[in-house]
Structure formats: structure tokens, C-alpha cells
mmCIF file of C-alpha atoms and ligand atoms in Angstrom:
data_model
loop_
_atom_site.group_PDB
_atom_site.id
_atom_site.type_symbol
_atom_site.label_atom_id
_atom_site.label_comp_id
_atom_site.label_asym_id
_atom_site.label_seq_id
_atom_site.Cartn_x
_atom_site.Cartn_y
_atom_site.Cartn_z
ATOM 1 C CA MET E 10 -11.552 -13.286 -4.957
ATOM 2 C CA ASP E 11 -9.591 -11.229 -7.433
ATOM 3 C CA ILE E 12 -10.343 -7.870 -8.522
ATOM 4 C CA VAL E 13 -9.695 -6.503 -11.739
ATOM 5 C CA LEU E 14 -10.319 -2.806 -13.116
ATOM 6 C CA GLU E 15 -10.286 -2.039 -16.583
ATOM 7 C CA ASN E 16 -9.916 1.498 -18.353
ATOM 8 C CA VAL E 17 -11.728 2.777 -14.922
ATOM 9 C CA CYS E 18 -12.003 6.551 -15.343
ATOM 10 C CA LYS E 19 -13.687 9.117 -12.958
ATOM 11 C CA GLN E 20 -14.688 12.838 -13.691
ATOM 12 C CA TYR E 21 -15.897 15.144 -11.241
ATOM 13 C CA GLY E 22 -17.574 17.768 -13.307
ATOM 14 C CA LYS E 23 -15.010 18.524 -15.874
ATOM 15 C CA LYS E 24 -11.931 17.466 -13.879
ATOM 16 C CA LYS E 25 -10.584 13.949 -14.856
ATOM 17 C CA ILE E 26 -9.551 12.398 -11.332
ATOM 18 C CA ILE E 27 -9.074 8.809 -12.493
ATOM 19 C CA ASP E 28 -7.558 8.341 -16.023
ATOM 20 C CA HIS E 29 -7.806 4.929 -17.655
ATOM 21 C CA LEU E 30 -6.779 2.692 -14.693
ATOM 22 C CA ASN E 31 -5.896 -0.832 -15.141
ATOM 23 C CA LEU E 32 -5.334 -2.534 -11.766
ATOM 24 C CA HIS E 33 -5.095 -6.173 -10.821
ATOM 25 C CA ILE E 34 -5.699 -7.175 -7.283
ATOM 26 C CA PRO E 35 -4.630 -11.026 -7.185
ATOM 27 C CA SER E 36 -6.854 -13.204 -5.015
ATOM 28 C CA GLY E 37 -5.271 -13.871 -1.490
ATOM 29 C CA LYS E 38 -2.445 -11.135 -1.894
ATOM 30 C CA ILE E 39 -1.949 -8.154 -0.284
ATOM 31 C CA TYR E 40 -1.782 -5.188 -2.660
ATOM 32 C CA GLY E 41 -0.296 -1.647 -1.318
ATOM 33 C CA PHE E 42 -1.462 1.316 -3.002
ATOM 34 C CA ILE E 43 0.439 4.138 -2.735
ATOM 35 C CA GLY E 44 0.543 7.697 -4.163
ATOM 36 C CA LEU E 45 0.853 11.457 -3.237
ATOM 37 C CA ASN E 46 -2.102 13.338 -1.474
ATOM 38 C CA GLY E 47 -4.640 13.790 -4.265
ATOM 39 C CA ALA E 48 -3.308 11.072 -6.504
ATOM 40 C CA GLY E 49 -6.667 9.327 -6.466
ATOM 41 C CA LYS E 50 -6.514 6.546 -3.797
ATOM 42 C CA THR E 51 -9.501 6.965 -2.078
ATOM 43 C CA THR E 52 -11.663 7.789 -5.060
ATOM 44 C CA THR E 53 -10.449 4.399 -6.479
ATOM 45 C CA MET E 54 -11.590 2.648 -3.321
ATOM 46 C CA LYS E 55 -14.860 4.549 -3.398
ATOM 47 C CA MET E 56 -15.375 3.253 -6.808
ATOM 48 C CA LEU E 57 -14.641 -0.115 -5.856
ATOM 49 C CA THR E 58 -17.055 -0.318 -2.863
ATOM 50 C CA GLY E 59 -19.906 1.642 -4.873
ATOM 51 C CA LEU E 60 -19.472 4.697 -2.645
ATOM 52 C CA THR E 61 -19.426 6.708 -6.027
ATOM 53 C CA PRO E 62 -20.068 5.270 -9.475
ATOM 54 C CA VAL E 63 -17.170 5.070 -12.331
ATOM 55 C CA SER E 64 -17.537 7.478 -15.099
ATOM 56 C CA SER E 65 -16.377 4.698 -17.535
ATOM 57 C CA GLY E 66 -14.743 1.302 -17.359
ATOM 58 C CA THR E 67 -15.205 -1.844 -15.823
ATOM 59 C CA ILE E 68 -14.657 -3.340 -12.137
ATOM 60 C CA LYS E 69 -14.794 -6.996 -11.702
ATOM 61 C CA PHE E 70 -14.694 -9.349 -8.696
ATOM 62 C CA SER E 71 -13.834 -12.699 -10.059
ATOM 63 C CA GLY E 72 -15.536 -11.845 -13.315
ATOM 64 C CA LYS E 73 -18.675 -10.566 -11.505
ATOM 65 C CA THR E 74 -19.986 -6.762 -11.232
ATOM 66 C CA LEU E 75 -20.256 -5.003 -8.078
ATOM 67 C CA GLN E 76 -24.094 -5.244 -8.224
ATOM 68 C CA GLU E 77 -23.945 -8.893 -8.453
ATOM 69 C CA ILE E 78 -21.613 -9.398 -5.559
ATOM 70 C CA ARG E 79 -22.880 -6.730 -3.318
ATOM 71 C CA LYS E 80 -25.700 -8.776 -2.393
ATOM 72 C CA ASP E 81 -23.396 -11.010 -0.510
ATOM 73 C CA TYR E 82 -22.341 -9.167 2.515
ATOM 74 C CA ARG E 83 -19.611 -11.526 2.859
ATOM 75 C CA ALA E 84 -18.012 -10.508 -0.224
ATOM 76 C CA PHE E 85 -15.935 -7.440 1.097
ATOM 77 C CA GLY E 86 -15.654 -5.123 3.935
ATOM 78 C CA ALA E 87 -14.271 -1.621 3.860
ATOM 79 C CA PHE E 88 -12.845 1.101 5.768
ATOM 80 C CA ILE E 89 -12.708 4.227 3.648
ATOM 81 C CA SER E 90 -12.080 7.722 5.304
ATOM 82 C CA SER E 91 -13.844 8.311 8.825
ATOM 83 C CA PRO E 92 -16.804 6.437 8.835
ATOM 84 C CA SER E 93 -19.740 7.911 10.748
ATOM 85 C CA TYR E 94 -21.379 6.092 13.690
ATOM 86 C CA TYR E 95 -24.223 6.573 16.229
ATOM 87 C CA LYS E 96 -22.330 8.702 18.501
ATOM 88 C CA ASN E 97 -24.600 8.174 21.441
ATOM 89 C CA LEU E 98 -24.417 4.459 21.126
ATOM 90 C CA THR E 99 -21.649 2.470 22.367
ATOM 91 C CA ALA E 100 -19.192 0.490 19.576
ATOM 92 C CA TYR E 101 -21.045 -2.853 20.827
ATOM 93 C CA GLU E 102 -24.364 -1.242 19.971
ATOM 94 C CA ASN E 103 -23.387 0.229 16.746
ATOM 95 C CA LEU E 104 -22.139 -3.082 15.474
ATOM 96 C CA ALA E 105 -24.783 -5.337 17.125
ATOM 97 C CA MET E 106 -27.238 -2.924 15.082
ATOM 98 C CA ILE E 107 -25.762 -3.604 11.967
ATOM 99 C CA GLN E 108 -25.680 -7.338 12.694
ATOM 100 C CA LYS E 109 -29.627 -7.283 13.412
ATOM 101 C CA VAL E 110 -30.098 -5.662 10.017
ATOM 102 C CA LEU E 111 -28.067 -8.132 8.274
ATOM 103 C CA GLU E 112 -29.679 -10.829 10.420
ATOM 104 C CA GLN E 113 -26.285 -12.089 11.302
ATOM 105 C CA PRO E 114 -25.102 -13.239 14.891
ATOM 106 C CA VAL E 115 -24.530 -10.697 17.168
ATOM 107 C CA SER E 116 -22.142 -12.875 18.869
ATOM 108 C CA GLU E 117 -19.659 -11.674 15.962
ATOM 109 C CA VAL E 118 -19.639 -8.308 17.401
ATOM 110 C CA ASP E 119 -17.344 -9.525 20.202
ATOM 111 C CA ARG E 120 -14.895 -11.558 17.854
ATOM 112 C CA VAL E 121 -14.352 -8.209 15.780
ATOM 113 C CA LEU E 122 -13.836 -5.705 19.008
ATOM 114 C CA ASP E 123 -11.569 -8.125 20.264
ATOM 115 C CA ILE E 124 -9.216 -8.332 17.127
ATOM 116 C CA VAL E 125 -8.993 -4.688 16.947
ATOM 117 C CA GLY E 126 -8.386 -4.207 20.635
ATOM 118 C CA LEU E 127 -11.735 -2.365 21.701
ATOM 119 C CA SER E 128 -12.994 -5.153 23.953
ATOM 120 C CA ASN E 129 -12.202 -3.024 27.093
ATOM 121 C CA SER E 130 -13.977 -0.001 25.598
ATOM 122 C CA LYS E 131 -17.071 -2.134 24.613
ATOM 123 C CA GLN E 132 -19.467 -0.023 26.843
ATOM 124 C CA LYS E 133 -17.989 3.435 26.014
ATOM 125 C CA ARG E 134 -20.228 5.719 23.934
ATOM 126 C CA VAL E 135 -18.730 6.648 20.555
ATOM 127 C CA SER E 136 -18.917 10.216 21.405
ATOM 128 C CA GLU E 137 -16.262 9.402 24.047
ATOM 129 C CA PHE E 138 -13.791 7.673 21.672
ATOM 130 C CA SER E 139 -10.237 9.149 20.788
ATOM 131 C CA PHE E 140 -9.512 9.582 17.117
ATOM 132 C CA GLY E 141 -7.463 6.051 17.061
ATOM 133 C CA MET E 142 -10.516 4.335 18.918
ATOM 134 C CA LYS E 143 -12.762 5.671 16.209
ATOM 135 C CA GLN E 144 -10.288 4.080 13.574
ATOM 136 C CA ARG E 145 -10.171 0.720 15.388
ATOM 137 C CA LEU E 146 -13.977 0.744 15.431
ATOM 138 C CA GLY E 147 -14.069 1.522 11.689
ATOM 139 C CA LEU E 148 -11.792 -1.479 11.287
ATOM 140 C CA ALA E 149 -14.055 -3.855 13.517
ATOM 141 C CA PHE E 150 -16.603 -2.903 10.941
ATOM 142 C CA ALA E 151 -14.711 -3.761 7.881
ATOM 143 C CA PHE E 152 -13.831 -7.233 9.588
ATOM 144 C CA LEU E 153 -17.396 -7.974 10.581
ATOM 145 C CA ASN E 154 -18.635 -11.225 9.242
ATOM 146 C CA ASN E 155 -15.222 -12.128 7.972
ATOM 147 C CA PRO E 156 -15.404 -10.964 4.490
ATOM 148 C CA GLU E 157 -13.224 -12.355 1.880
ATOM 149 C CA VAL E 158 -12.104 -9.105 0.532
ATOM 150 C CA LEU E 159 -10.775 -6.110 2.633
ATOM 151 C CA ILE E 160 -10.613 -2.637 0.942
ATOM 152 C CA LEU E 161 -8.755 -0.561 3.448
ATOM 153 C CA ASP E 162 -8.075 3.276 2.893
ATOM 154 C CA GLU E 163 -5.338 4.333 5.576
ATOM 155 C CA PRO E 164 -6.103 1.800 8.119
ATOM 156 C CA THR E 165 -3.576 2.666 10.505
ATOM 157 C CA ASN E 166 -3.759 6.288 10.345
ATOM 158 C CA GLY E 167 -3.908 7.877 13.836
ATOM 159 C CA LEU E 168 -3.209 4.345 15.612
ATOM 160 C CA ASP E 169 -0.509 4.225 18.151
ATOM 161 C CA PRO E 170 2.644 2.351 17.428
ATOM 162 C CA GLU E 171 1.461 -0.792 19.312
ATOM 163 C CA GLY E 172 -1.548 -0.502 17.380
ATOM 164 C CA ILE E 173 0.029 -0.231 13.953
ATOM 165 C CA VAL E 174 2.025 -3.392 14.546
ATOM 166 C CA GLU E 175 -1.164 -5.229 15.713
ATOM 167 C CA ILE E 176 -3.097 -4.316 12.606
ATOM 168 C CA ARG E 177 -0.218 -5.011 10.376
ATOM 169 C CA ASN E 178 0.257 -8.560 11.791
ATOM 170 C CA LEU E 179 -3.433 -9.088 11.740
ATOM 171 C CA LEU E 180 -3.584 -8.313 8.171
ATOM 172 C CA TYR E 181 -0.567 -10.317 7.105
ATOM 173 C CA ASP E 182 -2.017 -13.333 9.026
ATOM 174 C CA LEU E 183 -5.812 -12.966 7.210
ATOM 175 C CA SER E 184 -3.769 -12.898 3.937
ATOM 176 C CA LYS E 185 -1.228 -15.602 4.612
ATOM 177 C CA ILE E 186 -3.287 -17.837 6.716
ATOM 178 C CA GLU E 187 -7.031 -17.119 5.725
ATOM 179 C CA GLY E 188 -6.162 -16.367 2.038
ATOM 180 C CA LYS E 189 -8.148 -12.979 2.284
ATOM 181 C CA THR E 190 -7.483 -10.573 -0.350
ATOM 182 C CA ILE E 191 -6.439 -7.298 0.809
ATOM 183 C CA PHE E 192 -6.272 -3.892 -0.934
ATOM 184 C CA ILE E 193 -4.715 -1.334 1.264
ATOM 185 C CA SER E 194 -3.512 2.382 1.058
ATOM 186 C CA SER E 195 -1.214 3.818 3.416
ATOM 187 C CA HIS E 196 1.215 7.047 3.421
ATOM 188 C CA ASN E 197 3.412 5.024 5.690
ATOM 189 C CA ILE E 198 5.388 3.317 3.098
ATOM 190 C CA ALA E 199 7.820 1.404 5.133
ATOM 191 C CA GLU E 200 4.751 -0.284 6.723
ATOM 192 C CA LEU E 201 3.237 -1.461 3.326
ATOM 193 C CA GLU E 202 6.771 -2.635 2.155
ATOM 194 C CA GLN E 203 6.721 -5.022 5.027
ATOM 195 C CA ILE E 204 3.304 -6.798 4.206
ATOM 196 C CA SER E 205 2.596 -6.067 0.344
ATOM 197 C CA ASP E 206 2.726 -9.009 -2.396
ATOM 198 C CA VAL E 207 2.040 -6.119 -4.821
ATOM 199 C CA ILE E 208 2.559 -2.670 -5.150
ATOM 200 C CA GLY E 209 0.847 -0.172 -7.034
ATOM 201 C CA ILE E 210 1.627 3.557 -7.444
ATOM 202 C CA ILE E 211 -0.894 6.122 -8.713
ATOM 203 C CA GLN E 212 0.080 9.521 -9.889
ATOM 204 C CA LYS E 213 -2.389 12.104 -10.600
ATOM 205 C CA GLY E 214 -5.162 9.287 -11.648
ATOM 206 C CA LYS E 215 -2.766 7.359 -13.587
ATOM 207 C CA MET E 216 -1.118 3.973 -12.600
ATOM 208 C CA VAL E 217 2.774 4.478 -12.975
ATOM 209 C CA PHE E 218 3.819 1.052 -11.552
ATOM 210 C CA GLN E 219 2.053 -2.112 -10.732
ATOM 211 C CA GLY E 220 4.081 -5.331 -9.831
ATOM 212 C CA SER E 221 6.111 -7.173 -7.132
ATOM 213 C CA LEU E 222 8.266 -5.197 -4.730
ATOM 214 C CA GLU E 223 11.054 -7.303 -6.264
ATOM 215 C CA THR E 224 10.325 -5.958 -9.664
ATOM 216 C CA LEU E 225 10.181 -2.534 -8.496
ATOM 217 C CA TYR E 226 13.638 -2.890 -6.960
ATOM 218 C CA ASN E 227 15.253 -4.191 -9.635
ATOM 219 C CA GLU E 228 13.636 -1.877 -12.470
ATOM 220 C CA SER E 229 14.055 1.058 -10.414
ATOM 221 C CA GLY E 230 17.740 1.801 -10.432
ATOM 222 C CA LEU E 231 18.201 0.671 -6.887
ATOM 223 C CA SER E 232 21.078 2.185 -5.014
ATOM 224 C CA TYR E 233 23.769 0.078 -3.510
ATOM 225 C CA CYS E 234 26.054 0.445 -1.058
ATOM 226 C CA VAL E 235 29.639 -0.063 -1.901
ATOM 227 C CA GLU E 236 32.748 -0.196 0.206
ATOM 228 C CA VAL E 237 36.124 -0.217 -1.342
ATOM 229 C CA ASP E 238 39.667 0.433 -0.436
ATOM 230 C CA ASP E 239 40.559 3.291 -2.751
ATOM 231 C CA GLU E 240 38.254 6.191 -2.556
ATOM 232 C CA LYS E 241 40.235 8.097 -5.383
ATOM 233 C CA LYS E 242 40.210 5.280 -7.813
ATOM 234 C CA MET E 243 36.663 4.273 -7.113
ATOM 235 C CA LYS E 244 35.512 8.200 -7.696
ATOM 236 C CA GLN E 245 37.308 8.440 -11.025
ATOM 237 C CA PHE E 246 35.602 4.852 -12.035
ATOM 238 C CA LEU E 247 32.115 6.323 -11.305
ATOM 239 C CA GLU E 248 32.802 9.542 -12.676
ATOM 240 C CA GLU E 249 33.842 7.743 -15.979
ATOM 241 C CA ALA E 250 31.064 5.455 -15.882
ATOM 242 C CA GLN E 251 28.680 8.230 -15.628
ATOM 243 C CA LEU E 252 27.168 6.559 -12.539
ATOM 244 C CA SER E 253 25.498 8.797 -9.842
ATOM 245 C CA PHE E 254 26.822 8.320 -6.528
ATOM 246 C CA GLU E 255 27.222 9.684 -3.048
ATOM 247 C CA VAL E 256 30.186 9.071 -0.950
ATOM 248 C CA GLU E 257 31.109 9.136 2.715
ATOM 249 C CA ARG E 258 34.765 8.483 3.530
ATOM 250 C CA ASN E 259 35.215 4.885 1.454
ATOM 251 C CA LEU E 260 31.563 4.019 1.494
ATOM 252 C CA PHE E 261 29.734 4.794 -1.824
ATOM 253 C CA GLU E 262 25.932 4.658 -2.428
ATOM 254 C CA VAL E 263 25.683 3.971 -6.042
ATOM 255 C CA THR E 264 22.657 4.256 -8.390
ATOM 256 C CA ILE E 265 22.858 1.345 -10.747
ATOM 257 C CA SER E 266 20.470 -1.351 -11.875
ATOM 258 C CA LYS E 267 20.996 -4.870 -10.843
ATOM 259 C CA LYS E 268 21.899 -6.309 -14.416
ATOM 260 C CA ASP E 269 24.887 -3.648 -14.604
ATOM 261 C CA ILE E 270 26.554 -4.917 -11.408
ATOM 262 C CA PRO E 271 28.608 -7.892 -12.728
ATOM 263 C CA ASP E 272 29.952 -5.513 -15.062
ATOM 264 C CA MET E 273 30.801 -2.862 -12.701
ATOM 265 C CA LEU E 274 32.666 -5.603 -10.313
ATOM 266 C CA TRP E 275 34.410 -6.691 -13.254
ATOM 267 C CA GLU E 276 35.719 -3.346 -13.980
ATOM 268 C CA LEU E 277 36.641 -2.587 -10.481
ATOM 269 C CA GLN E 278 38.837 -5.867 -10.471
ATOM 270 C CA ARG E 279 40.506 -4.715 -13.661
ATOM 271 C CA ARG E 280 41.137 -1.334 -12.049
ATOM 272 C CA LYS E 281 42.686 -2.989 -8.879
ATOM 273 C CA ILE E 282 39.770 -1.669 -6.556
ATOM 274 C CA SER E 283 39.078 -4.003 -3.870
ATOM 275 C CA VAL E 284 35.357 -4.422 -2.719
ATOM 276 C CA TYR E 285 34.682 -5.240 0.695
ATOM 277 C CA GLU E 286 31.046 -5.086 0.726
ATOM 278 C CA ILE E 287 27.965 -4.465 -1.737
ATOM 279 C CA ALA E 288 24.455 -4.389 -0.437
ATOM 280 C CA ALA E 289 21.245 -3.193 -1.953
ATOM 281 C CA ASN E 290 19.677 -0.147 -0.453
ATOM 282 C CA ARG E 291 16.046 -1.529 -0.714
ATOM 283 C CA ASN E 292 13.935 1.427 0.386
ATOM 284 C CA LEU E 293 10.479 1.533 -1.161
ATOM 285 C CA GLU E 294 9.988 5.020 0.240
ATOM 286 C CA LYS E 295 12.987 6.520 -1.489
ATOM 287 C CA ILE E 296 12.007 4.693 -4.803
ATOM 288 C CA PHE E 297 8.453 5.991 -4.561
ATOM 289 C CA LEU E 298 9.617 9.619 -4.230
ATOM 290 C CA LYS E 299 11.975 9.189 -6.943
ATOM 291 C CA ILE E 300 9.107 7.921 -9.088
ATOM 292 C CA ALA E 301 6.504 10.526 -7.914
ATOM 293 C CA ARG E 302 9.060 13.262 -8.492
ATOM 294 C CA GLY E 303 10.145 11.945 -12.076
ATOM 295 C CA VAL E 304 6.557 11.754 -13.118
ATOM 296 C CA ASP E 305 5.741 15.081 -12.037
ATOM 297 C CA ALA E 306 8.617 16.438 -14.189
ATOM 298 C CA ASN E 307 8.104 14.548 -17.353
ATOM 299 C CA ALA E 308 4.437 13.732 -16.896
ATOM 300 C CA THR E 309 4.853 10.416 -18.541
ATOM 301 C CA GLY E 310 2.873 7.327 -17.509
ATOM 302 C CA ASN E 311 4.366 4.088 -18.510
ATOM 303 C CA ALA E 312 2.115 1.604 -16.382
ATOM 304 C CA ARG E 313 2.864 -1.743 -16.467
HETATM 305 N N1 ATP N 8 -16.425 14.648 -4.474
HETATM 306 C C1 ATP N 8 -15.321 15.103 -4.987
HETATM 307 N N2 ATP N 8 -15.613 15.981 -5.674
HETATM 308 C C2 ATP N 8 -14.683 17.039 -6.539
HETATM 309 N N3 ATP N 8 -13.292 16.312 -6.314
HETATM 310 C C3 ATP N 8 -12.966 15.602 -5.420
HETATM 311 C C4 ATP N 8 -14.132 14.686 -4.950
HETATM 312 N N4 ATP N 8 -13.466 13.692 -4.312
HETATM 313 C C5 ATP N 8 -12.108 13.944 -4.371
HETATM 314 N N5 ATP N 8 -11.918 14.812 -5.418
HETATM 315 C C6 ATP N 8 -10.438 15.278 -6.083
HETATM 316 O O1 ATP N 8 -10.068 13.947 -6.627
HETATM 317 C C7 ATP N 8 -8.628 13.840 -6.465
HETATM 318 C C8 ATP N 8 -8.383 12.816 -5.759
HETATM 319 O O2 ATP N 8 -8.718 12.679 -4.567
HETATM 320 P P1 ATP N 8 -8.438 11.397 -3.553
HETATM 321 O O3 ATP N 8 -9.210 11.742 -2.191
HETATM 322 O O4 ATP N 8 -8.817 10.380 -4.238
HETATM 323 O O5 ATP N 8 -6.885 11.438 -3.446
HETATM 324 P P2 ATP N 8 -6.185 10.490 -2.238
HETATM 325 O O6 ATP N 8 -5.126 9.703 -3.355
HETATM 326 O O7 ATP N 8 -6.864 9.595 -1.607
HETATM 327 O O8 ATP N 8 -5.260 11.543 -1.219
HETATM 328 P P3 ATP N 8 -4.982 11.382 0.130
HETATM 329 O O9 ATP N 8 -3.730 10.839 0.254
HETATM 330 O O10 ATP N 8 -4.742 13.030 0.297
HETATM 331 O O11 ATP N 8 -5.939 10.814 0.717
HETATM 332 C C9 ATP N 8 -8.526 15.276 -5.799
HETATM 333 O O12 ATP N 8 -7.783 16.135 -6.638
HETATM 334 C C10 ATP N 8 -9.744 15.615 -4.917
HETATM 335 O O13 ATP N 8 -9.584 17.087 -4.819
HETATM 336 MG MG1 MG N 9 -7.314 9.441 0.500
#
């Protein structure tokens, strides 16, 4: 099931929080949603799940409205901020209660507690849960009844390193093997970099990038590590070419777009500078921070 947001706006009072958001979450893919604190990630997810209404614009799930698909509890599962539970009940009882309301098999509860690693704490009351355990329970709730779409707002926040890897692998498999559509936000950008097919960057309520990681890397003026034999000649070349760089001994970190690399190599050869190694410095976190800061400074918004 794909999800399309068209010109979605959200205002709280007079304050514009989400500004003409156009977003496409392709079916069966993992969409990593990133942005600084207050950029509008949670608000977007709340609108997607109907926790708060849009002020204007449309949201479609495979062409259908939220009202149309909401009747089907298998359409999507969501994990948004800290969900609340009956604290005096166990994790099992909380989830079993939901299953009874939905008239769905209670046996499903064991499955989801198992995949989030809470099987051993089944009989513990939620009031005795650690923060990470509550997060895991929230995920179990999202996975309940095996929904087609997962909308997950910072799902690994507060999990231990083992839990982070488990959930990351789980989400990857759910998407790649079972074809689930996953919309996920996280401040752990390296983590999203590993599993996302599509990256969306939101800045002050506006999309500033949407596309594949490959496109982002290629378009954002990646830096490349270049190892050469002659530091002095290389420095002279970079200064003449007005390329920004950092240097440590004969290792240069050069900011240049991919399409300009062949020309640079030709020129280095012409100047008799030997290149031992050139490698792309692929780092989503760096690119994200560059975009975030750049947009802040220029207040532009060239969403693709
Ligand atoms: N109920 C509300 N009433 C008024 N303003 C709100 C409300 N909820 C969120 N906002 C504002 O909307 C903006 C976006 O908040 P949101 O929670 O969507 O950001 P976020 O990207 O999820 O940030 P974080 O990374 O901190 O979770 C913020 O300026 C916030 O103050
Ligand atoms: Mg948030």
C-alpha cells in the first residue's frame, strides 16, 4: 500500500507547523523520515494516523482516504510518542484486551511479544516496566495483527544496542520479505541509512529532500577522500579549482560532486599528481547536517 500526501498543511492556532507537504511513501519500501527537533515529523505521523486532523491537503492510502481504510484494523499499525497503557495490567493483558475489542485471536499476543523480545516479561505489570520495555510494548502494539503499513515514530529511542539491532533487522525483513510499507523516523541517522530505500528530510514543516539515498549522495556534493603523492601540488590544484577541502598529510577530503570527478582526475594526471586512492565519504549524518544548516541559513525549500 503506498501513501501519498499532497499539499498537506497543519496549523496550531496561527502557527504554521506543516507547510504544503508533498510526500510519497512507496509500497513495500522503507521510508526514513529525518529532521531536527520540532521540524514536524511527529505531527506528520499523527496526521497520517488520524491522531490529529490536517488543516488542508489530502492523504491517500493506495488512493483511499484514512476514513475508508481505518475500518480495516490490518491497514496500518502505528507507534507514535510514548503510548499509554493500563499500568496495573501486564503487557499480555493490555494487548489481549485490544484483541478482544477487535474480536481477533488472543494467540496473536504471544507472537508480537516474542518478536519485540518481551516474552520473558509477559507476567510483569506495565508499571514495573523500564522505559525500553515500554517502547518494546509500543512496538508490539504496532505489530499486532500483522498490518500492511507500519508508521513508527522514533521506535528505537531508548532501546539497548541489542534491541536496536534486533528491531532494525526485523523492520528490514518485514519490508524485504513480507513487503510491508514502513514509514519511520529516527534521530539515529546512521541506523536509517542502513535500512531506508527512500529518505525524506523535513525542515521547519517543509520537505527539503525526498529521494533515494543514492540520489542524495550524488546530488549533495559528497566529499571524497583522495590520497595523492604530492601534497603541495594537490593543494595548489584544489585552491585554483576553488574546491573546498581538508587535509591531513597527503590525505585530502575534497567536496566535489560525482560528475566532476573525471575532470578532476584528468587534471591531476595533467599536473603529474599521482592518485593512490579515491573513495566516497558516504555519510548521511554529515549530509543531513549540511542541508539542515544550509536551509536554516538561506530559508529556501527546493523539495524534489
Ligand atoms: N499540540 C500542539 N500544539 C501546538 N504546537 C504543537 C503541537 N504539537 C506540536 N507542535 C509544534 O509543532 C512543531 C513540530 O513538532 P513535532 O513534534 O512534529 O516535531 P518533531 O519533528 O517530531 O520533533 P522531535 O524530533 O523533537 O520529535 C513544533 O514547533 C511544536 O512545538
Ligand atoms: Mg517527534
